[in-house]
CSV table of C-alpha atoms in Angstrom, one decimal:
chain,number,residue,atom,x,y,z
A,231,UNK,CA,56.8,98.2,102.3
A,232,UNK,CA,56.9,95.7,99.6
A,233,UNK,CA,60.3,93.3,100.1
A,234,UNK,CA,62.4,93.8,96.4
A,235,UNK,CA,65.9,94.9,96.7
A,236,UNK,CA,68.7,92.8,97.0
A,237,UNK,CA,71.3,95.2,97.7
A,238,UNK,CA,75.0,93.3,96.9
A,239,UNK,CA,77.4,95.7,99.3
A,240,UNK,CA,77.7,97.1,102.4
A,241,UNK,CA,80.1,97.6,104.8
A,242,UNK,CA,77.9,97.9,108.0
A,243,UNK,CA,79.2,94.8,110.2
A,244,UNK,CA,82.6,95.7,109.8
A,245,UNK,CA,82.8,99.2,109.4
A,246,UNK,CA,79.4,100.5,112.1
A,247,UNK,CA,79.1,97.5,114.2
A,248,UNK,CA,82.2,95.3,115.4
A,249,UNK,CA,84.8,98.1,116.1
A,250,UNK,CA,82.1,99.8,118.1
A,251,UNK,CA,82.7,97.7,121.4
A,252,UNK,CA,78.7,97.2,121.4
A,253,UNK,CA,77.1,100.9,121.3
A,254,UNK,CA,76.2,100.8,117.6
A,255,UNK,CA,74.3,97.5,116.6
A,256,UNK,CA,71.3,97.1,113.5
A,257,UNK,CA,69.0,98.5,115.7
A,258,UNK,CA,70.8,102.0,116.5
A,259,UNK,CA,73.3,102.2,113.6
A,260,UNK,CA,72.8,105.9,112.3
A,261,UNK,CA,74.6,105.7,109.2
A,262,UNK,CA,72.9,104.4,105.9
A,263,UNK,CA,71.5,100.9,107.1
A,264,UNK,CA,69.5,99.6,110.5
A,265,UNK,CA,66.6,97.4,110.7
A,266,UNK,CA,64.2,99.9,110.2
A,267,UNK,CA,65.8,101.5,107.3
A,268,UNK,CA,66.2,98.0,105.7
A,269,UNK,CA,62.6,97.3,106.3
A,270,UNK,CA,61.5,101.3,105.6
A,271,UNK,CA,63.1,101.0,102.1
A,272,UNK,CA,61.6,97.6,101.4
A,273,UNK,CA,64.7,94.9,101.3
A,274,UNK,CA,64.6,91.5,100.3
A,275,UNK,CA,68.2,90.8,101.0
A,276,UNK,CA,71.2,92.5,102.0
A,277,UNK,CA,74.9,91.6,101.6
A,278,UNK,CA,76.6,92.1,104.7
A,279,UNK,CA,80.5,92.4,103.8
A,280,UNK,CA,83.2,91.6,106.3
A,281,UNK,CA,85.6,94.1,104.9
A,282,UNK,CA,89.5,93.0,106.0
A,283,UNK,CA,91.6,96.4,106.5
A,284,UNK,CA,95.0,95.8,106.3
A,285,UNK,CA,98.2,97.8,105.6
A,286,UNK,CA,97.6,101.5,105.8
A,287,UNK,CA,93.8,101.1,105.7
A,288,UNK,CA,94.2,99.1,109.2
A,289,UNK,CA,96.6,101.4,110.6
A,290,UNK,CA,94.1,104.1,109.8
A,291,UNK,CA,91.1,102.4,111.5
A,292,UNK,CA,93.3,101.2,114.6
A,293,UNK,CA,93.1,97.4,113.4
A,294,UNK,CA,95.7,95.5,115.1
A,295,UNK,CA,94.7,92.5,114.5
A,296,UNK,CA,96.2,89.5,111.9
A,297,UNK,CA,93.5,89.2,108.9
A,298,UNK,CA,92.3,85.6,109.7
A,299,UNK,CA,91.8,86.8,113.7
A,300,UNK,CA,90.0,90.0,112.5
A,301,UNK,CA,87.6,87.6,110.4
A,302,UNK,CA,86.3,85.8,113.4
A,303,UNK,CA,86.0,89.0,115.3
A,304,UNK,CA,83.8,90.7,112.8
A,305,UNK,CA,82.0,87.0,112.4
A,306,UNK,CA,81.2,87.0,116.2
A,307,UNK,CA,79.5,90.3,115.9
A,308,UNK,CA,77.6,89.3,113.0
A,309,UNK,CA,76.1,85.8,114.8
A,310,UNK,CA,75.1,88.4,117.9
A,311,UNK,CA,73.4,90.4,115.1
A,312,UNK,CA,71.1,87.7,113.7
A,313,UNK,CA,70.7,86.5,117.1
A,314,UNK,CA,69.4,90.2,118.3
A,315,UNK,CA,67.5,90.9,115.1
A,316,UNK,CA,66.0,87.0,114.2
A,317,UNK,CA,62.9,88.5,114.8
A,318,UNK,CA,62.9,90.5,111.1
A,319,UNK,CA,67.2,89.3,109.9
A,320,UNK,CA,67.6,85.9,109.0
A,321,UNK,CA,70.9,83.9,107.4
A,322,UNK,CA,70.8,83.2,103.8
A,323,UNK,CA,73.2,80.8,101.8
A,324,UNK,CA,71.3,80.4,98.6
A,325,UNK,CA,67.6,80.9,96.7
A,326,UNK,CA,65.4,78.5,98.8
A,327,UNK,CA,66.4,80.5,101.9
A,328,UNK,CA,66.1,83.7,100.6
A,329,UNK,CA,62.6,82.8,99.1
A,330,UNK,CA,61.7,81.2,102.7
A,331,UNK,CA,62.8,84.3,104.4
A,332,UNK,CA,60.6,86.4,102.1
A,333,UNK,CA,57.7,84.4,102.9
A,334,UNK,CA,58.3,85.0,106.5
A,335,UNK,CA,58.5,88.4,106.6
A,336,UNK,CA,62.1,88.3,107.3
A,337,UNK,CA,65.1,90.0,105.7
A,338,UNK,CA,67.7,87.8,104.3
A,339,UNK,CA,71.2,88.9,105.4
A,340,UNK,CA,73.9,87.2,102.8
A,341,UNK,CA,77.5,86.7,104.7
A,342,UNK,CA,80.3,87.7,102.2
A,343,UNK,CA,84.3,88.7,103.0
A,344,UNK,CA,85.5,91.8,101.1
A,345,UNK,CA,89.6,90.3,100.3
A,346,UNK,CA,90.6,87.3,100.1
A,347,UNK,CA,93.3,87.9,102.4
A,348,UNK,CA,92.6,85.9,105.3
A,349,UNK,CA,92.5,82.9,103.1
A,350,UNK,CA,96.9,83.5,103.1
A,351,UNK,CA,96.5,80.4,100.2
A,352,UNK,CA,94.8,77.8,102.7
A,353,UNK,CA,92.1,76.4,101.1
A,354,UNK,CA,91.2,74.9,104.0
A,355,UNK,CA,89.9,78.4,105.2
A,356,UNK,CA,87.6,78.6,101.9
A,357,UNK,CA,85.8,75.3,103.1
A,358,UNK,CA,85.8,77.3,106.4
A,359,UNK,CA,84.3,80.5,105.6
A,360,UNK,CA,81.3,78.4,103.5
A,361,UNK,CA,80.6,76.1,106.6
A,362,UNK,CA,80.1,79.6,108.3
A,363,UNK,CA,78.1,81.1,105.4
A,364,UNK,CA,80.1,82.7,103.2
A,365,UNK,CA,78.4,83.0,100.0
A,366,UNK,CA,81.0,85.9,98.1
A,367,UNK,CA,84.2,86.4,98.5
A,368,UNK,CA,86.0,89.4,96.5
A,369,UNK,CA,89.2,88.1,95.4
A,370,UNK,CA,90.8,91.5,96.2
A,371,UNK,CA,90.7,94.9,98.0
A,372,UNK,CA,93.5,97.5,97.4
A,373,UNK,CA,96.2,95.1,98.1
A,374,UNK,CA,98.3,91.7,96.8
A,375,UNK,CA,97.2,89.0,98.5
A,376,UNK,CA,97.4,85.1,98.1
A,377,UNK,CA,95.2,85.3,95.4
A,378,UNK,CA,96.0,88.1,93.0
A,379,UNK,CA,96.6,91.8,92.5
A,380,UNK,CA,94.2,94.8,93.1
A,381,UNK,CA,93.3,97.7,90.7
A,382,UNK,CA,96.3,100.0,90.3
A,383,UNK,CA,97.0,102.9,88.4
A,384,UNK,CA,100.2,101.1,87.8
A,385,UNK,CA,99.8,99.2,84.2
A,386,UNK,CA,102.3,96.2,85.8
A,387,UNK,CA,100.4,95.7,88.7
A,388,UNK,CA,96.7,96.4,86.8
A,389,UNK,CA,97.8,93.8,84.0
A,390,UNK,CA,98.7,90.6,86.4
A,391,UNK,CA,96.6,88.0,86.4
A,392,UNK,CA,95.7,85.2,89.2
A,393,UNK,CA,97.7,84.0,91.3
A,394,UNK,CA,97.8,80.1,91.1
A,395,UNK,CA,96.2,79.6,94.4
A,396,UNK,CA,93.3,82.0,92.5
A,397,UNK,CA,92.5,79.7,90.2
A,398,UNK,CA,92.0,77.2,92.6
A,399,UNK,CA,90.1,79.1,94.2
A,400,UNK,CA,88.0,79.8,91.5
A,401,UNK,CA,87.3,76.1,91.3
A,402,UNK,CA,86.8,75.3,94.0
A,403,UNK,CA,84.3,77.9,94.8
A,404,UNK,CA,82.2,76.9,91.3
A,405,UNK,CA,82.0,73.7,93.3
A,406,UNK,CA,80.4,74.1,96.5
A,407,UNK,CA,78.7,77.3,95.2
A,408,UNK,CA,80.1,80.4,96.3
A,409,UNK,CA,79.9,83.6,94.0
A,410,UNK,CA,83.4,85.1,93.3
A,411,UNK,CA,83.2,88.8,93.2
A,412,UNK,CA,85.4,90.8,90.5
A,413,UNK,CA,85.3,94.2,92.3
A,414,UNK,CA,88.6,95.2,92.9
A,415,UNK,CA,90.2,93.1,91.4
A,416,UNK,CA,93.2,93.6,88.7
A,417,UNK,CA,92.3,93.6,85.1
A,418,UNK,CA,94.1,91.2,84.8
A,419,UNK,CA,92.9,89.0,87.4
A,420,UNK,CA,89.3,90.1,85.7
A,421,UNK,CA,90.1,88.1,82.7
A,422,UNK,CA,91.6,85.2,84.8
A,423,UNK,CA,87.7,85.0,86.1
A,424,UNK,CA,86.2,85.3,82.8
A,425,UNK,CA,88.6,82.7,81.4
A,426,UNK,CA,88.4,80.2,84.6
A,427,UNK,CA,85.2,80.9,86.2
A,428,UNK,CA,82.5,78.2,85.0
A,429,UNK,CA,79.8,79.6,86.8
A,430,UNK,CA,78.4,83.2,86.1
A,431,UNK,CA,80.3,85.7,88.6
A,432,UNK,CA,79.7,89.3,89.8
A,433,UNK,CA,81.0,92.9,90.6
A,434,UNK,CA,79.5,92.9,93.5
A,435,UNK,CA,80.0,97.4,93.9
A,436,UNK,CA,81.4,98.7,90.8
A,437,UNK,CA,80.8,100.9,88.1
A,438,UNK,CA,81.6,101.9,84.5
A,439,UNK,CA,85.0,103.1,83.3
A,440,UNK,CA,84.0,104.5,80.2
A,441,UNK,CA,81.9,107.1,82.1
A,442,UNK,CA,83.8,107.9,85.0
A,443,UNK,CA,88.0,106.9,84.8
A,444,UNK,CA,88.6,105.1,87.8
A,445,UNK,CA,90.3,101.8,87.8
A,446,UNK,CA,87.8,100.1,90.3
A,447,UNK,CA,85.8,100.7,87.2
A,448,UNK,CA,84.4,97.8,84.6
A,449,UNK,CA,85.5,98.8,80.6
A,450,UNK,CA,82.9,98.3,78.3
A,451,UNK,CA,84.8,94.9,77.3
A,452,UNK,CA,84.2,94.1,81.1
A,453,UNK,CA,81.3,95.0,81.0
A,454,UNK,CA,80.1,92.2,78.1
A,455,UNK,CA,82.3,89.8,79.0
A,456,UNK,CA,80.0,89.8,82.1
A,457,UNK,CA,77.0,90.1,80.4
A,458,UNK,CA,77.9,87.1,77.9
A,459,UNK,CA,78.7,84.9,81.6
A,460,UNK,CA,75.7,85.5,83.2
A,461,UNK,CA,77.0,87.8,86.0
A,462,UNK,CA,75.6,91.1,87.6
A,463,UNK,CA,77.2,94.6,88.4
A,464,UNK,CA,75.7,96.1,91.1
A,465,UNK,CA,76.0,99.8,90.9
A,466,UNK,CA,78.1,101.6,93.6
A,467,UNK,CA,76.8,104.6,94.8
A,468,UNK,CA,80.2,106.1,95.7
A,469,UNK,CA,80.5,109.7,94.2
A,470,UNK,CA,83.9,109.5,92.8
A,471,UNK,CA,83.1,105.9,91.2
A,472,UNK,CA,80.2,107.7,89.2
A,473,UNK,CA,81.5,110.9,88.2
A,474,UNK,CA,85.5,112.0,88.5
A,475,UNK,CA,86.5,114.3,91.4
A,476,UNK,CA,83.1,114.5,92.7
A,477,UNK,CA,81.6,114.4,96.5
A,478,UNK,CA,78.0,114.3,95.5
A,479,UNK,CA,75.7,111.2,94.4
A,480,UNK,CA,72.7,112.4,92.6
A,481,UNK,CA,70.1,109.9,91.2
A,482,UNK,CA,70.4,111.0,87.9
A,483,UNK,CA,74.5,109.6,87.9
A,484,UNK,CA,73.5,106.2,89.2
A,485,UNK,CA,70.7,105.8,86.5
A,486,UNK,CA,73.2,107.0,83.6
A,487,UNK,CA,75.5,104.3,84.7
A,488,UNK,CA,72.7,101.6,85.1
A,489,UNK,CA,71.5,102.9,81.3
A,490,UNK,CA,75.5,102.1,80.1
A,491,UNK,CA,75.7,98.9,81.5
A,492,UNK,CA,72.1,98.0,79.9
A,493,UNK,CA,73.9,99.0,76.8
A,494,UNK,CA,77.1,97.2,77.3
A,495,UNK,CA,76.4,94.0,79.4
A,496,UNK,CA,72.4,93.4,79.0
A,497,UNK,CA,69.5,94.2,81.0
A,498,UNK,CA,70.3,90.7,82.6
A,499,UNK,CA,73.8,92.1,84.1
A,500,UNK,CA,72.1,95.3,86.2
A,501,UNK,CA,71.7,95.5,90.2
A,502,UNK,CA,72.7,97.4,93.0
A,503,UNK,CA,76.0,97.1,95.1
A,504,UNK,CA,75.0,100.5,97.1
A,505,UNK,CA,78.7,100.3,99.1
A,506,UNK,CA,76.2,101.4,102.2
A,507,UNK,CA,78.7,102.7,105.1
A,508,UNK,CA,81.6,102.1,103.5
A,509,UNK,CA,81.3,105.4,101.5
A,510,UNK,CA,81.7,108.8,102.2
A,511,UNK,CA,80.0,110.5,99.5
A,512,UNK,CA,76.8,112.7,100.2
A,513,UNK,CA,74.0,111.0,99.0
A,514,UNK,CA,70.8,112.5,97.2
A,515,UNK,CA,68.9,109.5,98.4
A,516,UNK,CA,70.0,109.6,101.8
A,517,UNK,CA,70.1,106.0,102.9
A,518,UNK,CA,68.4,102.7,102.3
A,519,UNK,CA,65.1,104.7,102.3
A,520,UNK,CA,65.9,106.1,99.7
A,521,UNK,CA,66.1,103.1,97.2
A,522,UNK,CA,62.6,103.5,96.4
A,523,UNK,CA,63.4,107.3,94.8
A,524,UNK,CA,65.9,106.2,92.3
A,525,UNK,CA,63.1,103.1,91.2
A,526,UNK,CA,61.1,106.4,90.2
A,527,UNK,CA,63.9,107.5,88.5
A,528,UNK,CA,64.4,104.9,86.4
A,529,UNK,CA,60.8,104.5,85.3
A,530,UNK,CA,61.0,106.8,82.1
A,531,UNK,CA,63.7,104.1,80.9
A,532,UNK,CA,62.6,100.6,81.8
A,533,UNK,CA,59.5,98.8,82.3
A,534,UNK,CA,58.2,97.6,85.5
A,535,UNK,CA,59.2,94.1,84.5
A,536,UNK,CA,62.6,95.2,83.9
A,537,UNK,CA,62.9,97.6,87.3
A,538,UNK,CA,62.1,94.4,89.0
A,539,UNK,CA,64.6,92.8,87.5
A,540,UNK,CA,67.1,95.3,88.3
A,541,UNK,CA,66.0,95.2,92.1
A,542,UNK,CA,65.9,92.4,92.9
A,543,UNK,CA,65.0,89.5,89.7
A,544,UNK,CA,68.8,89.3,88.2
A,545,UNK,CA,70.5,88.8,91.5
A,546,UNK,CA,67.6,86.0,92.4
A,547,UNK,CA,68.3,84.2,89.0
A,548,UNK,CA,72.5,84.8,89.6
A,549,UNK,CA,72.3,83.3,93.4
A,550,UNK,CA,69.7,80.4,91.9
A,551,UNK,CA,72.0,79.8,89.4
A,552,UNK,CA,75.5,79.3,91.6
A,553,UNK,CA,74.7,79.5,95.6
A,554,UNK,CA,74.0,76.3,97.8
């Protein structure tokens, strides 16, 4: 299978792998990505978040642990991962390695931390998390943290900006070349970015408001303010992200929002951020195997330069552009 998505999202380490106490690892995991299914559906390079749960979302999933200390115990799972898989999975941090991957046959695997609440306004723990390979942070999940203030369906919260120790972080991840990562963010905090940021940034698994109301949702200003920086969206393949209320993702929905954010942001702005095992939504596609159908799908509306683009071409030219 030929090697062309870079996939900007999932949730695999966390979610399928270090809370398993060892029976579920990239070899085994059943859910929507393994080894074989990365390889099966042809990836180039996958974005393996360290999602932080905290608050009621920790309580839920048994999480006891202080966000800094669950960080290194998802990051030790991870280095056991590479080290099983180095055979076919190898660390990337920016272009050159991603390209020298290809050439070997191996699967990049991209280190990024979903909330920035670990960081608890140390900057010192930024320099820490590069040195280790982060390469994307997203500034918020569905809390306040040191940086800033999630989505809310509260105007007051959705309307505040950065935090001051956000901006520096902004900075200071231009700097030594780490992509910050807009999804679930604030709106405010979104325009912080835009303002701030002078690199090109990304929604790493987002998708449009206009056609589907949901505050993790970009606007169509969002949307070209992206566009205008250089940044990607990469489309999330939750059900309720792409159409209201609903449980099912068909291929048709992702397309129509990949179509929209053509329109709004630029052919340049388009990717995928599939949200892999971190969503419960029934999928038409299945899994990671099933990237390849919605390439068909979108055939009647791009050309092949352009679906390559979209696969795998924009992210390459984003990550040349800001990682080292």
């Amino acid at each position: 299978m030929e090697m062309r998505f870079i996939d900007t999202h999932c949730d695999t380490m966390g979610e399928c792998i270090a809370r398993s106490e060892g029976k579920v690892t990239l070899q085994n995991n059943p859910g929507h990505i393994n080894m074989e299914k990365l390889i099966r559906g042809g990836a180039m390079a996958e974005f393996f978040a360290i999602f932080i749960p905290t608050h009621d979302s920790g309580a839920g999933k048994g999480v006891t642990l202080p966000p800094y200390d669950y960080f290194q115990f998802v990051y030790k799972a991870y280095l056991k991962e590479l080290e099983a898989n180095k055979d076919v999975l190898a660390p990337a941090c920016n272009y050159d390695d991603i390209m020298a991957n290809k050439a070997a046959g191996k699967v990049s695997s991209v280190l990024t931390v979903e909330d920035g609440v670990p960081l608890e306004g140390k900057m010192e723990r930024l320099e820490e998390f590069y040195q280790k390979g982060v390469r994307l942070i997203s500034f918020t999940w569905n809390y306040e943290n040191s940086l800033g203030f999630p989505n809310s369906k509260d105007p007051e919260i959705m309307n505040r900006g950065l935090k001051q120790f956000g901006l520096d972080c902004i900075e200071r991840m231009n700097e030594m070349g780490m992509l910050v990562d807009v999804s679930h963010l604030s709106d405010g905090g979104f325009w912080d970015v835009v303002k701030h940021s002078k690199k090109p940034f990304i929604a790493s698994h987002s998708c449009c408001r206009a056609l589907c109301n949901h505050t993790r949702n970009l606007t169509d200003e969002m949307l070209h303010a992206l566009g205008e920086k250089g940044g990607v969206v990469g489309i999330n393949f939750a059900s309720q992200f792409l159409n209201e209320g609903a449980e099912y993702t068909d291929i048709q929905s992702v397309v129509r929002h990949m179509l929209h954010i053509r329109d709004k942001a630029g052919l340049d702005a388009l990717g995928f951020g599939s949200d892999f095992d971190g969503i419960t939504s029934t999928l038409e596609f299945k899994d990671y195997t099933g990237l390849p159908l919605i390439v068909d799908a979108l055939k009647p509306h791009f050309t092949d330069d352009e679906i390559d683009k979209i696969c795998s071409g924009n992210m390459l030219r984003l990550i040349r552009d800001t990682l080292k």
